PDB file of C-alpha atoms in Angstrom:
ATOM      1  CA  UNK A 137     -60.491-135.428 -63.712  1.00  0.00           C
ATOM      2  CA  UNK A 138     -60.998-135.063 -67.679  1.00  0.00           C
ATOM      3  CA  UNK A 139     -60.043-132.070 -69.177  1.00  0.00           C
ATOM      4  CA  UNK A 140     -62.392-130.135 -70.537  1.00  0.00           C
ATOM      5  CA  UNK A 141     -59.813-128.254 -73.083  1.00  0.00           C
ATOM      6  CA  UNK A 142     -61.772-127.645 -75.982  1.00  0.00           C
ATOM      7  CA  UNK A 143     -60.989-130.457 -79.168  1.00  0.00           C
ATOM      8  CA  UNK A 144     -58.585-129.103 -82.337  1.00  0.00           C
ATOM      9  CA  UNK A 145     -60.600-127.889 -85.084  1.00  0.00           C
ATOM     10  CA  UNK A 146     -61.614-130.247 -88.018  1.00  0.00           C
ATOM     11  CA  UNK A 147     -59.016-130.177 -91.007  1.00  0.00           C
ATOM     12  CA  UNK A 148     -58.739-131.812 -94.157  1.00  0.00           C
ATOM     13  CA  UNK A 149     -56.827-135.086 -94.319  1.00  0.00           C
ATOM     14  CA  UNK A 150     -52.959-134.632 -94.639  1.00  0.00           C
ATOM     15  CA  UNK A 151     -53.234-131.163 -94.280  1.00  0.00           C
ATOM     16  CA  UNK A 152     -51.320-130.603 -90.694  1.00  0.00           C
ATOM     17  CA  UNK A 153     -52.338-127.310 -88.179  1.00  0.00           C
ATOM     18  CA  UNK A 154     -49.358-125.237 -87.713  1.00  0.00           C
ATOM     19  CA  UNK A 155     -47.895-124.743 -84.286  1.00  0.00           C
ATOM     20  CA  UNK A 156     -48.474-121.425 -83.867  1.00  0.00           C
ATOM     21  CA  UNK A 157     -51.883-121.251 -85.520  1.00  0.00           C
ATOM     22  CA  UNK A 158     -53.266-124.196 -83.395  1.00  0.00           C
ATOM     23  CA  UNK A 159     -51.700-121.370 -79.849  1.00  0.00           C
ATOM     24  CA  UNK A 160     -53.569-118.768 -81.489  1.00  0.00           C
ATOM     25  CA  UNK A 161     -56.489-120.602 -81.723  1.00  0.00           C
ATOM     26  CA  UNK A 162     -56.362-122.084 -78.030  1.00  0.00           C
ATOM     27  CA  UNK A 163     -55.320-118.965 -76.869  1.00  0.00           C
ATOM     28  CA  UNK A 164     -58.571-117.463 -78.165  1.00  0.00           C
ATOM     29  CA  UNK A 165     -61.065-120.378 -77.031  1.00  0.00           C
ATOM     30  CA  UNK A 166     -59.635-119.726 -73.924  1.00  0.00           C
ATOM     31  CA  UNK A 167     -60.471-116.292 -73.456  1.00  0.00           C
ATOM     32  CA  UNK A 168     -63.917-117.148 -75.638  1.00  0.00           C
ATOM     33  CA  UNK A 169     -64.828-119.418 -72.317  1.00  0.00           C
ATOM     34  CA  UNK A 170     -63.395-117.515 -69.867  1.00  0.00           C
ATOM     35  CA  UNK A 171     -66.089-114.673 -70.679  1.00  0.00           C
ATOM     36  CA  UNK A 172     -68.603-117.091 -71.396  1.00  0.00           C
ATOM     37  CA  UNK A 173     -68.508-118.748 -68.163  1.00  0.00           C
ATOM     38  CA  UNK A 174     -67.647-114.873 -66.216  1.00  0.00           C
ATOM     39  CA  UNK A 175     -69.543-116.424 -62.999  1.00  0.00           C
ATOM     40  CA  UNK A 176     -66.748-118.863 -62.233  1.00  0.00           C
ATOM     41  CA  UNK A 177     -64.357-115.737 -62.080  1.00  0.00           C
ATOM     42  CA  UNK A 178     -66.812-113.697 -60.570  1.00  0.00           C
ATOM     43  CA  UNK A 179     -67.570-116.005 -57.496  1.00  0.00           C
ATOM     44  CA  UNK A 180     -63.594-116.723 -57.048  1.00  0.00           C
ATOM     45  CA  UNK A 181     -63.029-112.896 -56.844  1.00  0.00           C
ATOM     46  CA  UNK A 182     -66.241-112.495 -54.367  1.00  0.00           C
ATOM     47  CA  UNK A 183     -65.465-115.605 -52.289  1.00  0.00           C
ATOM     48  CA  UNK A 184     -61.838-114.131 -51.994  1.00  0.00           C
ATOM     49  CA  UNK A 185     -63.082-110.967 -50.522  1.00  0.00           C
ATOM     50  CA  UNK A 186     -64.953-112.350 -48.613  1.00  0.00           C
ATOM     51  CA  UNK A 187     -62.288-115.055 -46.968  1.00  0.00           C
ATOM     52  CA  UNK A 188     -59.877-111.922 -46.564  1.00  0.00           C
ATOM     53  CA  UNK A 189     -62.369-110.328 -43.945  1.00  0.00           C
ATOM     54  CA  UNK A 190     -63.764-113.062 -42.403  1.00  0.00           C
ATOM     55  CA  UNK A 191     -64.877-112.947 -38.661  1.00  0.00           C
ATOM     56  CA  UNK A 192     -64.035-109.226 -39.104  1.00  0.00           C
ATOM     57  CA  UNK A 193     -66.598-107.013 -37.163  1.00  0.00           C
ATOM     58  CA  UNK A 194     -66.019-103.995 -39.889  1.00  0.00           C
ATOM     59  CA  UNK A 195     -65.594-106.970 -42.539  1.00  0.00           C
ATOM     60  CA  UNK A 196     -65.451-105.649 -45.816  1.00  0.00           C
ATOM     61  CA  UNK A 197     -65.494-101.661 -44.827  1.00  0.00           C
ATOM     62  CA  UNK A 198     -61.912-102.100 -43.372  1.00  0.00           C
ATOM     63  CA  UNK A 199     -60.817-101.420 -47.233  1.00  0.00           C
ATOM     64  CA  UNK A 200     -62.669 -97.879 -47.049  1.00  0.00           C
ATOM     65  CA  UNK A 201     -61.812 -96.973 -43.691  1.00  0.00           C
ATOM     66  CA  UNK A 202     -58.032 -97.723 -44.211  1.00  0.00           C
ATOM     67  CA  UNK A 203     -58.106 -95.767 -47.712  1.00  0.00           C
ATOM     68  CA  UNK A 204     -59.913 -92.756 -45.464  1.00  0.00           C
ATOM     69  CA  UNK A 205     -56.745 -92.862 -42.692  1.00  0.00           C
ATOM     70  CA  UNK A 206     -54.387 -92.638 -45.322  1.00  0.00           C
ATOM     71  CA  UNK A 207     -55.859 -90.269 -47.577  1.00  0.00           C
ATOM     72  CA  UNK A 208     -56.522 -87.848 -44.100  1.00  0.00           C
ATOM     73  CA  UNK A 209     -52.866 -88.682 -42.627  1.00  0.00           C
ATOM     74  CA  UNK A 210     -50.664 -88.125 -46.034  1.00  0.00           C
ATOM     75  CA  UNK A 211     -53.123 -85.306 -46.943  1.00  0.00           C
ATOM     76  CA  UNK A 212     -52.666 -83.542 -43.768  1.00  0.00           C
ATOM     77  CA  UNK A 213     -48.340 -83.640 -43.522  1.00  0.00           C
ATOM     78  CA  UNK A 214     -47.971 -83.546 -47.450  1.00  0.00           C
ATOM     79  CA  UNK A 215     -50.363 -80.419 -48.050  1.00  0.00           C
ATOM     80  CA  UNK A 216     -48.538 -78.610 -45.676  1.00  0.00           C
ATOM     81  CA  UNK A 217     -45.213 -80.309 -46.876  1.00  0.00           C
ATOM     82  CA  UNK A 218     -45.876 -79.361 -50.667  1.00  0.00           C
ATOM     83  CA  UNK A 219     -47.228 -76.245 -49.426  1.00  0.00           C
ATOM     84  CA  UNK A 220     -50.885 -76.856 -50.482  1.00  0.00           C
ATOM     85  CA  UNK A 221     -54.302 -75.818 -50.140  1.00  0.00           C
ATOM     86  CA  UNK A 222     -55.844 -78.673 -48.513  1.00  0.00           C
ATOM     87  CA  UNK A 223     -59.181 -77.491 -50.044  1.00  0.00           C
ATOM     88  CA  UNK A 224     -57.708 -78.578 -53.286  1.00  0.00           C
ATOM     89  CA  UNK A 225     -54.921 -81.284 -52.077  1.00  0.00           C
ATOM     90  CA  UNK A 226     -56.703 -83.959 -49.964  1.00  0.00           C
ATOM     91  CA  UNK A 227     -59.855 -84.308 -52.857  1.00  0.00           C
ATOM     92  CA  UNK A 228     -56.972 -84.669 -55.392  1.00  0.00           C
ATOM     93  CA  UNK A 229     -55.092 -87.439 -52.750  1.00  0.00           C
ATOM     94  CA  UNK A 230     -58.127 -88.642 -52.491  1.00  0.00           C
ATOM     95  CA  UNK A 231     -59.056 -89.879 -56.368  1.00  0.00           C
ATOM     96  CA  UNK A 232     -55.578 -90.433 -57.567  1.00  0.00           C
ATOM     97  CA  UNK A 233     -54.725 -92.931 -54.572  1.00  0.00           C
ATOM     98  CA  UNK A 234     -58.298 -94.994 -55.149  1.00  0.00           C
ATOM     99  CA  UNK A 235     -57.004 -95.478 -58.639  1.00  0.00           C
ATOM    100  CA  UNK A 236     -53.412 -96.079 -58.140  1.00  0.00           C
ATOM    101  CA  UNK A 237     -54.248 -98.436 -55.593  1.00  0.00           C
ATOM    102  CA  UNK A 238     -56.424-100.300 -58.091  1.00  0.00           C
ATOM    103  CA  UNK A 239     -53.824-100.128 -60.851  1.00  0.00           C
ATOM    104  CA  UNK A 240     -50.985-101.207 -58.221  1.00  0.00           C
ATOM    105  CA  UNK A 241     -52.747-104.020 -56.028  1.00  0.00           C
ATOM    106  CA  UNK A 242     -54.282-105.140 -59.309  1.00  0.00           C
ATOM    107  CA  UNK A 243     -50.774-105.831 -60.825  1.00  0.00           C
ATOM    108  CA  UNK A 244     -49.195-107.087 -57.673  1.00  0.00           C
ATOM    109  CA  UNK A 245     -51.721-109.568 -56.995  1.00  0.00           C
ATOM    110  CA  UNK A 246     -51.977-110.876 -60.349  1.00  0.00           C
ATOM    111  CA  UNK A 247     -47.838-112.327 -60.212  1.00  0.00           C
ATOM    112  CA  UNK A 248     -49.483-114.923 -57.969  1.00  0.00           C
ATOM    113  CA  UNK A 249     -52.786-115.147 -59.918  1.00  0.00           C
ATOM    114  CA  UNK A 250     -51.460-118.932 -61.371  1.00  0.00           C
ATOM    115  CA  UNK A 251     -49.643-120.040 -58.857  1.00  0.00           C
ATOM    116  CA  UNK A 252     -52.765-119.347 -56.291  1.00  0.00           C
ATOM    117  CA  UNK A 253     -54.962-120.973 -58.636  1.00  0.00           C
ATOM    118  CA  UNK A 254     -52.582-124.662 -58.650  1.00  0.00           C
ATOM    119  CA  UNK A 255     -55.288-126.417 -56.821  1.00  0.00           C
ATOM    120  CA  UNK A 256     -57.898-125.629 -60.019  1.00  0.00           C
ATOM    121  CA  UNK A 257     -55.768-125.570 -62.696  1.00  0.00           C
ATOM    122  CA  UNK A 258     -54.110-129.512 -61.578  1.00  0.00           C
ATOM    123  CA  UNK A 259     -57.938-130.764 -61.323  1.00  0.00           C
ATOM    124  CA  UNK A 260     -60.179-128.931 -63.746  1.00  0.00           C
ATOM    125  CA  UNK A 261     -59.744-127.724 -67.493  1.00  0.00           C
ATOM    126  CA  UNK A 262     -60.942-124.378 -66.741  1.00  0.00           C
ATOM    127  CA  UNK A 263     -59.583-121.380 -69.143  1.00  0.00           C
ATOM    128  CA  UNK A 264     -56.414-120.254 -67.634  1.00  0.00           C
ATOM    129  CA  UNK A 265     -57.648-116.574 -67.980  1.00  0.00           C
ATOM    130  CA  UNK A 266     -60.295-116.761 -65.496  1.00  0.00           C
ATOM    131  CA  UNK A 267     -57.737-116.563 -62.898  1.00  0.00           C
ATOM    132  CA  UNK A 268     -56.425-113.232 -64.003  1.00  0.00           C
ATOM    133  CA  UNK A 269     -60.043-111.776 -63.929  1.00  0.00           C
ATOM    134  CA  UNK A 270     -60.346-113.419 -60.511  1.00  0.00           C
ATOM    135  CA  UNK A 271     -57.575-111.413 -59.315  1.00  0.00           C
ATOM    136  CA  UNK A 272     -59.134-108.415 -61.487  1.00  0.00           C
ATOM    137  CA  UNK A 273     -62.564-109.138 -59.792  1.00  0.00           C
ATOM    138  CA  UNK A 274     -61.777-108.407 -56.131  1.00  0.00           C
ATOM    139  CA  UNK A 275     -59.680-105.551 -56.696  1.00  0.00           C
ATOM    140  CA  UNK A 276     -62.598-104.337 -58.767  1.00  0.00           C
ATOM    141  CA  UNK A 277     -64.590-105.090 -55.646  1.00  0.00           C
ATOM    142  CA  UNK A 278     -61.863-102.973 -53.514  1.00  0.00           C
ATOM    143  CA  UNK A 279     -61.710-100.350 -56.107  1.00  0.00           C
ATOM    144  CA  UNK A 280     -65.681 -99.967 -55.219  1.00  0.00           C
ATOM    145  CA  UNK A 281     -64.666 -99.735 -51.709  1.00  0.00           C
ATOM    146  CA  UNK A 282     -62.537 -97.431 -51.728  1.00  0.00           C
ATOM    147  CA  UNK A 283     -64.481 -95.046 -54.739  1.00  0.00           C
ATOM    148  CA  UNK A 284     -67.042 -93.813 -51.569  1.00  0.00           C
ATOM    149  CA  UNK A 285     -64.173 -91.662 -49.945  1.00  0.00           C
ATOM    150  CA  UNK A 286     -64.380 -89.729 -53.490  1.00  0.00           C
ATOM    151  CA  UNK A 287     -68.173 -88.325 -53.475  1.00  0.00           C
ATOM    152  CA  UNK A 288     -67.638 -88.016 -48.883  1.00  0.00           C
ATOM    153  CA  UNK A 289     -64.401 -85.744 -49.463  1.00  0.00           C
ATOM    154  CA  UNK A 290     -65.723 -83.436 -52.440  1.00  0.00           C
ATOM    155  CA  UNK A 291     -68.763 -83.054 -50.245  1.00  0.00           C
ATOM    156  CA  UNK A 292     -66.543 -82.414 -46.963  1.00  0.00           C
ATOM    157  CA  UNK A 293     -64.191 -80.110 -48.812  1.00  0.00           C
ATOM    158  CA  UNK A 294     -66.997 -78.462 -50.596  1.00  0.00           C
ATOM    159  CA  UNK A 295     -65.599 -79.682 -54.385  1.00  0.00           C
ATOM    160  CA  UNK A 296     -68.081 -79.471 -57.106  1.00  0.00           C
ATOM    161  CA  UNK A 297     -67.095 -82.396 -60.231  1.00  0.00           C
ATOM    162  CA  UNK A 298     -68.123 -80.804 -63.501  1.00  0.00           C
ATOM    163  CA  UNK A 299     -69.252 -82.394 -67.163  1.00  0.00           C
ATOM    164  CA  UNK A 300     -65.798 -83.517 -67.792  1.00  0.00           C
ATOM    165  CA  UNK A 301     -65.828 -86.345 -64.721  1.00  0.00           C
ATOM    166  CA  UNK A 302     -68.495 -88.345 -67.771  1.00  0.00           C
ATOM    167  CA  UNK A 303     -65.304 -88.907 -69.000  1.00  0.00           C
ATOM    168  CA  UNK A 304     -63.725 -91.103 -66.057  1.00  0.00           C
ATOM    169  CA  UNK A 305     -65.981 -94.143 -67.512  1.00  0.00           C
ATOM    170  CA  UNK A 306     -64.049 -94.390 -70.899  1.00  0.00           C
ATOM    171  CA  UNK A 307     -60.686 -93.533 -68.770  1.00  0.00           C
ATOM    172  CA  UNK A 308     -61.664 -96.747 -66.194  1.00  0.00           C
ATOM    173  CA  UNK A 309     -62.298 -99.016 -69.530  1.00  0.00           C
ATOM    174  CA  UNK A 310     -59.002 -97.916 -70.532  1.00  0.00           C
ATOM    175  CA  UNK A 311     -57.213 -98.872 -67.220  1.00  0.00           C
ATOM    176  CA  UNK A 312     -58.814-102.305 -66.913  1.00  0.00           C
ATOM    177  CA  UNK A 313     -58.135-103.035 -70.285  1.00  0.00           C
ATOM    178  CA  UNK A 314     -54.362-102.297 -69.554  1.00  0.00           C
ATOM    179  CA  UNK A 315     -54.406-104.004 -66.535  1.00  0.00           C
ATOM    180  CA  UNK A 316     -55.861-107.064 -67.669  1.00  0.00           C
ATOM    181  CA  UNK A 317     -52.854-107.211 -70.209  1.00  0.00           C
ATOM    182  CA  UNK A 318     -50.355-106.494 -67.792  1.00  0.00           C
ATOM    183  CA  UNK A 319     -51.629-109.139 -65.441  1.00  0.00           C
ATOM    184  CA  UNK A 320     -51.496-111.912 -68.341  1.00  0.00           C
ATOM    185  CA  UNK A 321     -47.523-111.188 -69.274  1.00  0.00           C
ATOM    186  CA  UNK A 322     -46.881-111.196 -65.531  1.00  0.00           C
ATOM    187  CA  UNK A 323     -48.657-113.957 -64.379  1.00  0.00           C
ATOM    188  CA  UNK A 324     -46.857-116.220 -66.921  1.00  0.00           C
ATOM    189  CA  UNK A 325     -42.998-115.107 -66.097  1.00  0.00           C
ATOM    190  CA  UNK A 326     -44.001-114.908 -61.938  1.00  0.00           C
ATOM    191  CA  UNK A 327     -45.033-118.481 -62.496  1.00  0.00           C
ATOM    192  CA  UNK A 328     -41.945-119.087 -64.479  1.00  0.00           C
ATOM    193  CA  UNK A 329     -39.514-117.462 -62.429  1.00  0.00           C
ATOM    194  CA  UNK A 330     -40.725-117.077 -58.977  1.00  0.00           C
ATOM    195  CA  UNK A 331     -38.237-114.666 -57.969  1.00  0.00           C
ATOM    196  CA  UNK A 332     -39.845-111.916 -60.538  1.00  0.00           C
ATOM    197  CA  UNK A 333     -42.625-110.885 -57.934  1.00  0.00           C
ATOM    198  CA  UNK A 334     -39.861-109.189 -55.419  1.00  0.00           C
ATOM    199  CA  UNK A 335     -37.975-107.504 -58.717  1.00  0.00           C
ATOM    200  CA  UNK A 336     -42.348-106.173 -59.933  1.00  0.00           C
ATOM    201  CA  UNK A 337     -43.209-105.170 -56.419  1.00  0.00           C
ATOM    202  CA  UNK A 338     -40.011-103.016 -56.003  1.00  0.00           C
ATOM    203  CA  UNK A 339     -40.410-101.796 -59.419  1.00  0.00           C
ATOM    204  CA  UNK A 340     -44.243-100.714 -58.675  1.00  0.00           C
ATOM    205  CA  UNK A 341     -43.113 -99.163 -55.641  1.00  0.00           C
ATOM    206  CA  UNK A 342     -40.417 -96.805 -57.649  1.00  0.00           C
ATOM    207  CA  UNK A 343     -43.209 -96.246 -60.098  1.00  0.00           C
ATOM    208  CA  UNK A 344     -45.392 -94.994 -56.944  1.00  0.00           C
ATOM    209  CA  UNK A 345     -42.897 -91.893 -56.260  1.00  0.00           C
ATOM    210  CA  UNK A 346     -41.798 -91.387 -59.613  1.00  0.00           C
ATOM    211  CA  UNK A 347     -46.100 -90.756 -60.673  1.00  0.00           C
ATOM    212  CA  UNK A 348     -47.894 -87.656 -59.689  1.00  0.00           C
ATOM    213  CA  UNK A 349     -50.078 -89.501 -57.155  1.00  0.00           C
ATOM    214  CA  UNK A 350     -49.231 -87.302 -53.992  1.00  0.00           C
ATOM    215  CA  UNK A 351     -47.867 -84.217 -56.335  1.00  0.00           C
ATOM    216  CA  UNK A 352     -48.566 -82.491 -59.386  1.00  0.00           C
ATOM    217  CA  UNK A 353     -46.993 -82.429 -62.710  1.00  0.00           C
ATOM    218  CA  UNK A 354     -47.078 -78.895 -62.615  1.00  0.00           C
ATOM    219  CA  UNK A 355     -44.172 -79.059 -59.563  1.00  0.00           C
ATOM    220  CA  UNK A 356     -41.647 -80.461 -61.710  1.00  0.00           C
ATOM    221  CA  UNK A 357     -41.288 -77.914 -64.003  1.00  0.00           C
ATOM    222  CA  UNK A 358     -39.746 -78.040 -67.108  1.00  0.00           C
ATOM    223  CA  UNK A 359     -38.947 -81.885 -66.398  1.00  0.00           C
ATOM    224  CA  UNK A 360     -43.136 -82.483 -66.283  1.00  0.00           C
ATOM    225  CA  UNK A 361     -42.909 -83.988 -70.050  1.00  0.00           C
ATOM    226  CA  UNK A 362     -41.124 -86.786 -68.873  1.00  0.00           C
ATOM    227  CA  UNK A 363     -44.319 -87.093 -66.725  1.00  0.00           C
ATOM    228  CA  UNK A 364     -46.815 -87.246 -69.203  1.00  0.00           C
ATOM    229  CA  UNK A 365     -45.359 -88.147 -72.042  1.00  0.00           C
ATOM    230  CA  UNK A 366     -42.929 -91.097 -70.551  1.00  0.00           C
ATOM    231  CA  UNK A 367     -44.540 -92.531 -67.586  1.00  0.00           C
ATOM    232  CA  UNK A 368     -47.480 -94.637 -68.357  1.00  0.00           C
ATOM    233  CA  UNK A 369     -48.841 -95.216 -65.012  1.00  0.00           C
ATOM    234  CA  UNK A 370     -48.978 -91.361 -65.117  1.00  0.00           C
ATOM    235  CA  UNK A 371     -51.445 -91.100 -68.393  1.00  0.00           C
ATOM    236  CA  UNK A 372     -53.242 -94.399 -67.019  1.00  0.00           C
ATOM    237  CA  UNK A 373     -53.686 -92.263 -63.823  1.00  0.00           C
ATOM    238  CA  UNK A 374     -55.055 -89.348 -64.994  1.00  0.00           C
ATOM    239  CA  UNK A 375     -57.442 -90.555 -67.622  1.00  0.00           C
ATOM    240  CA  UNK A 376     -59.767 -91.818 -64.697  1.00  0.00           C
ATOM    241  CA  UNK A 377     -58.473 -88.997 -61.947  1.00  0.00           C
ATOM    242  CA  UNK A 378     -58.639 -85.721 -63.961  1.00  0.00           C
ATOM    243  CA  UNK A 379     -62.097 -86.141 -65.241  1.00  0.00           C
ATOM    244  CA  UNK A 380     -63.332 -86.623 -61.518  1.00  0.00           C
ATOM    245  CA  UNK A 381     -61.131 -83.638 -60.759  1.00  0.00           C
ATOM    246  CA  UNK A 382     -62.866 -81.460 -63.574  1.00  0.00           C
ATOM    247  CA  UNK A 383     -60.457 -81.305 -66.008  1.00  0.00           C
ATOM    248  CA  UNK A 384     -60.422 -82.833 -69.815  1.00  0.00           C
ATOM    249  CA  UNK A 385     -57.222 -85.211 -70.120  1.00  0.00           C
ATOM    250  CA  UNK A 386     -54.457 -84.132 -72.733  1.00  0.00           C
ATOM    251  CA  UNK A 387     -54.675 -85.668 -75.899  1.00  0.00           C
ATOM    252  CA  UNK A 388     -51.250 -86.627 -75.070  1.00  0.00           C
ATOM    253  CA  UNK A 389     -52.013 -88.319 -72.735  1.00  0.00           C
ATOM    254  CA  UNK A 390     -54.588 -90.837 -74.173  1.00  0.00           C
ATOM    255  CA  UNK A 391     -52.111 -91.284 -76.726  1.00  0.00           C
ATOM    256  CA  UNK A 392     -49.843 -92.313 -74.464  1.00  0.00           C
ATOM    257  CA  UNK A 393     -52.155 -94.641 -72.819  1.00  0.00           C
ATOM    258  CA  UNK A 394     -52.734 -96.030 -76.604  1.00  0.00           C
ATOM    259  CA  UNK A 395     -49.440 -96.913 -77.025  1.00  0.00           C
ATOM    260  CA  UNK A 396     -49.043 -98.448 -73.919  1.00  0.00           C
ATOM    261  CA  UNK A 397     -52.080-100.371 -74.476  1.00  0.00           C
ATOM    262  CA  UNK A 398     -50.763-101.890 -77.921  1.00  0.00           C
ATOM    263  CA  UNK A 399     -47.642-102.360 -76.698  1.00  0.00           C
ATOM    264  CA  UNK A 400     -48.621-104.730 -74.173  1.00  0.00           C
ATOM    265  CA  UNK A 401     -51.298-106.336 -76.261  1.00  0.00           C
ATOM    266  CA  UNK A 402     -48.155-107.231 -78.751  1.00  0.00           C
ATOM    267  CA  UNK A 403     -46.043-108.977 -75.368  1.00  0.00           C
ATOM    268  CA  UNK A 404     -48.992-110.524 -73.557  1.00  0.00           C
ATOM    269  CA  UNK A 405     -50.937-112.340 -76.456  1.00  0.00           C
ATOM    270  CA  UNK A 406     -48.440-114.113 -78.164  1.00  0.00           C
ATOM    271  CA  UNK A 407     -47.019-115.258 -74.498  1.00  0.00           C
ATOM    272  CA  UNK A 408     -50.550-116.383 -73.754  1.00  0.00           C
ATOM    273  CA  UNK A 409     -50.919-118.333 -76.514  1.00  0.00           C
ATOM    274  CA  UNK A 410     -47.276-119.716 -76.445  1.00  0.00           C
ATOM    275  CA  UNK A 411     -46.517-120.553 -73.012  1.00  0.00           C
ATOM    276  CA  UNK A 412     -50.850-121.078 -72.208  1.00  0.00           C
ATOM    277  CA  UNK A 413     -50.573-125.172 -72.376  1.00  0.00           C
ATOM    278  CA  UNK A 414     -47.163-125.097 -70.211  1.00  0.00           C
ATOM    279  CA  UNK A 415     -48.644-123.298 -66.986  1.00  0.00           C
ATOM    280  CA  UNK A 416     -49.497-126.227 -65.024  1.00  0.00           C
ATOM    281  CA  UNK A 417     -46.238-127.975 -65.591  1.00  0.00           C
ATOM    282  CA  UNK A 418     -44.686-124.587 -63.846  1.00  0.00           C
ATOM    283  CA  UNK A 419     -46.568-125.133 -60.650  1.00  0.00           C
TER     284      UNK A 419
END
């Protein structure tokens, strides 16, 4: 089928585009499209959901009820582990595993976001970033899932959110904004080198024990800086979970989460717009 890549811009005769300005420029038509046509994305991500649970009795609610098993099982053998209060430890289990399952699966799923998407991208021009918000889309979906346990526990456990959990919007917008950039560098070297999604699931799973998901900073002691000041799935983690927890996030660590966010905005853009065109030949 044609293409539908959009047509170089107009120049002035003898005056030839350079290389890397006609990338940029695709690159950014790309993502111009991909937003402008957000209900090709959005119905992928839907339909995917919906193909994952189907002829399922509980259907879509098997996300929330498995996030409620785990959150009651590892609440009730780590709070008496970590010698908690499991008035206070299963509501904080509770909102930092609904967004560090978002953050994880999100990343995971998004090594495979291309290589899922062969059967488009070898028929149809369609922007090559809609497949990364497709993948973004039904965690998203999951993410709303799983975000009921939050409101059932605090009720259950008798945990009163204060002015401070206003501040868990910005902290989201943060996190999918990171995410989204994470998922674009991935997605092009999984494609590339199909053994990288092993080596970035092991790597997430490290990252799992070595973030304050099921502990707290506050247990490490003197070591905690390398926490919060070193670990950016730690600040992206708690600029969503300790608003909802009633507490203000460091400034430290929405720096940190700054950083991390330009850092990988100076990685994934430039790959995007160098390695964009040479996707389908990878599949």
């Amino acid at each position: 089928m044609r293409s539908t890549e959009a047509l170089p811009a107009l120049r002035a005769p003898g005056v030839p585009e350079r290389a890397w300005v006609r990338d940029w420029r695709l690159a950014g038509q790309d993502l111009a499209r991909c937003f402008k046509g957000w209900h090709v994305w959005a119905l992928l991500g839907v339909s995917d959901i919906r193909l994952r649970y189907k002829r399922s009795r509980f259907g879509q609610f098997w996300i929330t009820l498995s996030m409620a098993f785990f959150v009651a099982g590892i609440g009730a053998v780590y709070g008496g582990l970590f010698h908690q209060n499991i008035r206070d430890y299963i509501p904080y289990l509770a909102v930092n595993m609904t967004v560090w399952t978002f953050i994880q699966t999100s990343i995971s799923e998004s090594c495979q976001a291309f290589v899922e998407a062969a059967p488009y991208l070898r028929q149809e021009g369609l922007p090559k970033s809609t497949f990364i918000l497709r993948v973004m889309m039904r965690n998203v979906m999951a993410l709303g899932h799983n975000v009921v346990i939050v409101p059932l526990v605090f009720v259950l456990f008798g945990y009163a959110p204060n002015a401070a959990a206003l501040l868990a919007l910005p902290g989201l917008v943060l996190v999918l904004a990171g995410v989204f950039l994470a998922s674009v560098s991935l997605a092009l070297l999984c494609t590339r080198f199909r053994d990288m999604p092993q080596i970035v699931g092991n790597l997430l799973q490290l990252a799992f024990f070595v973030t304050p998901v099921m502990w707290h900073v506050e247990q490490l002691g003197p070591n905690a800086v390398y926490v919060d000041v070193l670990n950016p799935f730690a600040a992206f983690l708690r600029v969503v979970s300790e608003p909802l927890l009633g507490r203000v996030p460091a400034p430290g660590t929405y720096a940190t989460v700054l950083v991390a966010l330009g850092v990988l905005a100076l990685v994934a853009w430039p790959c995007f717009a160098r390695f964009r065109s040479r996707i389908v030949y990878w599949l």
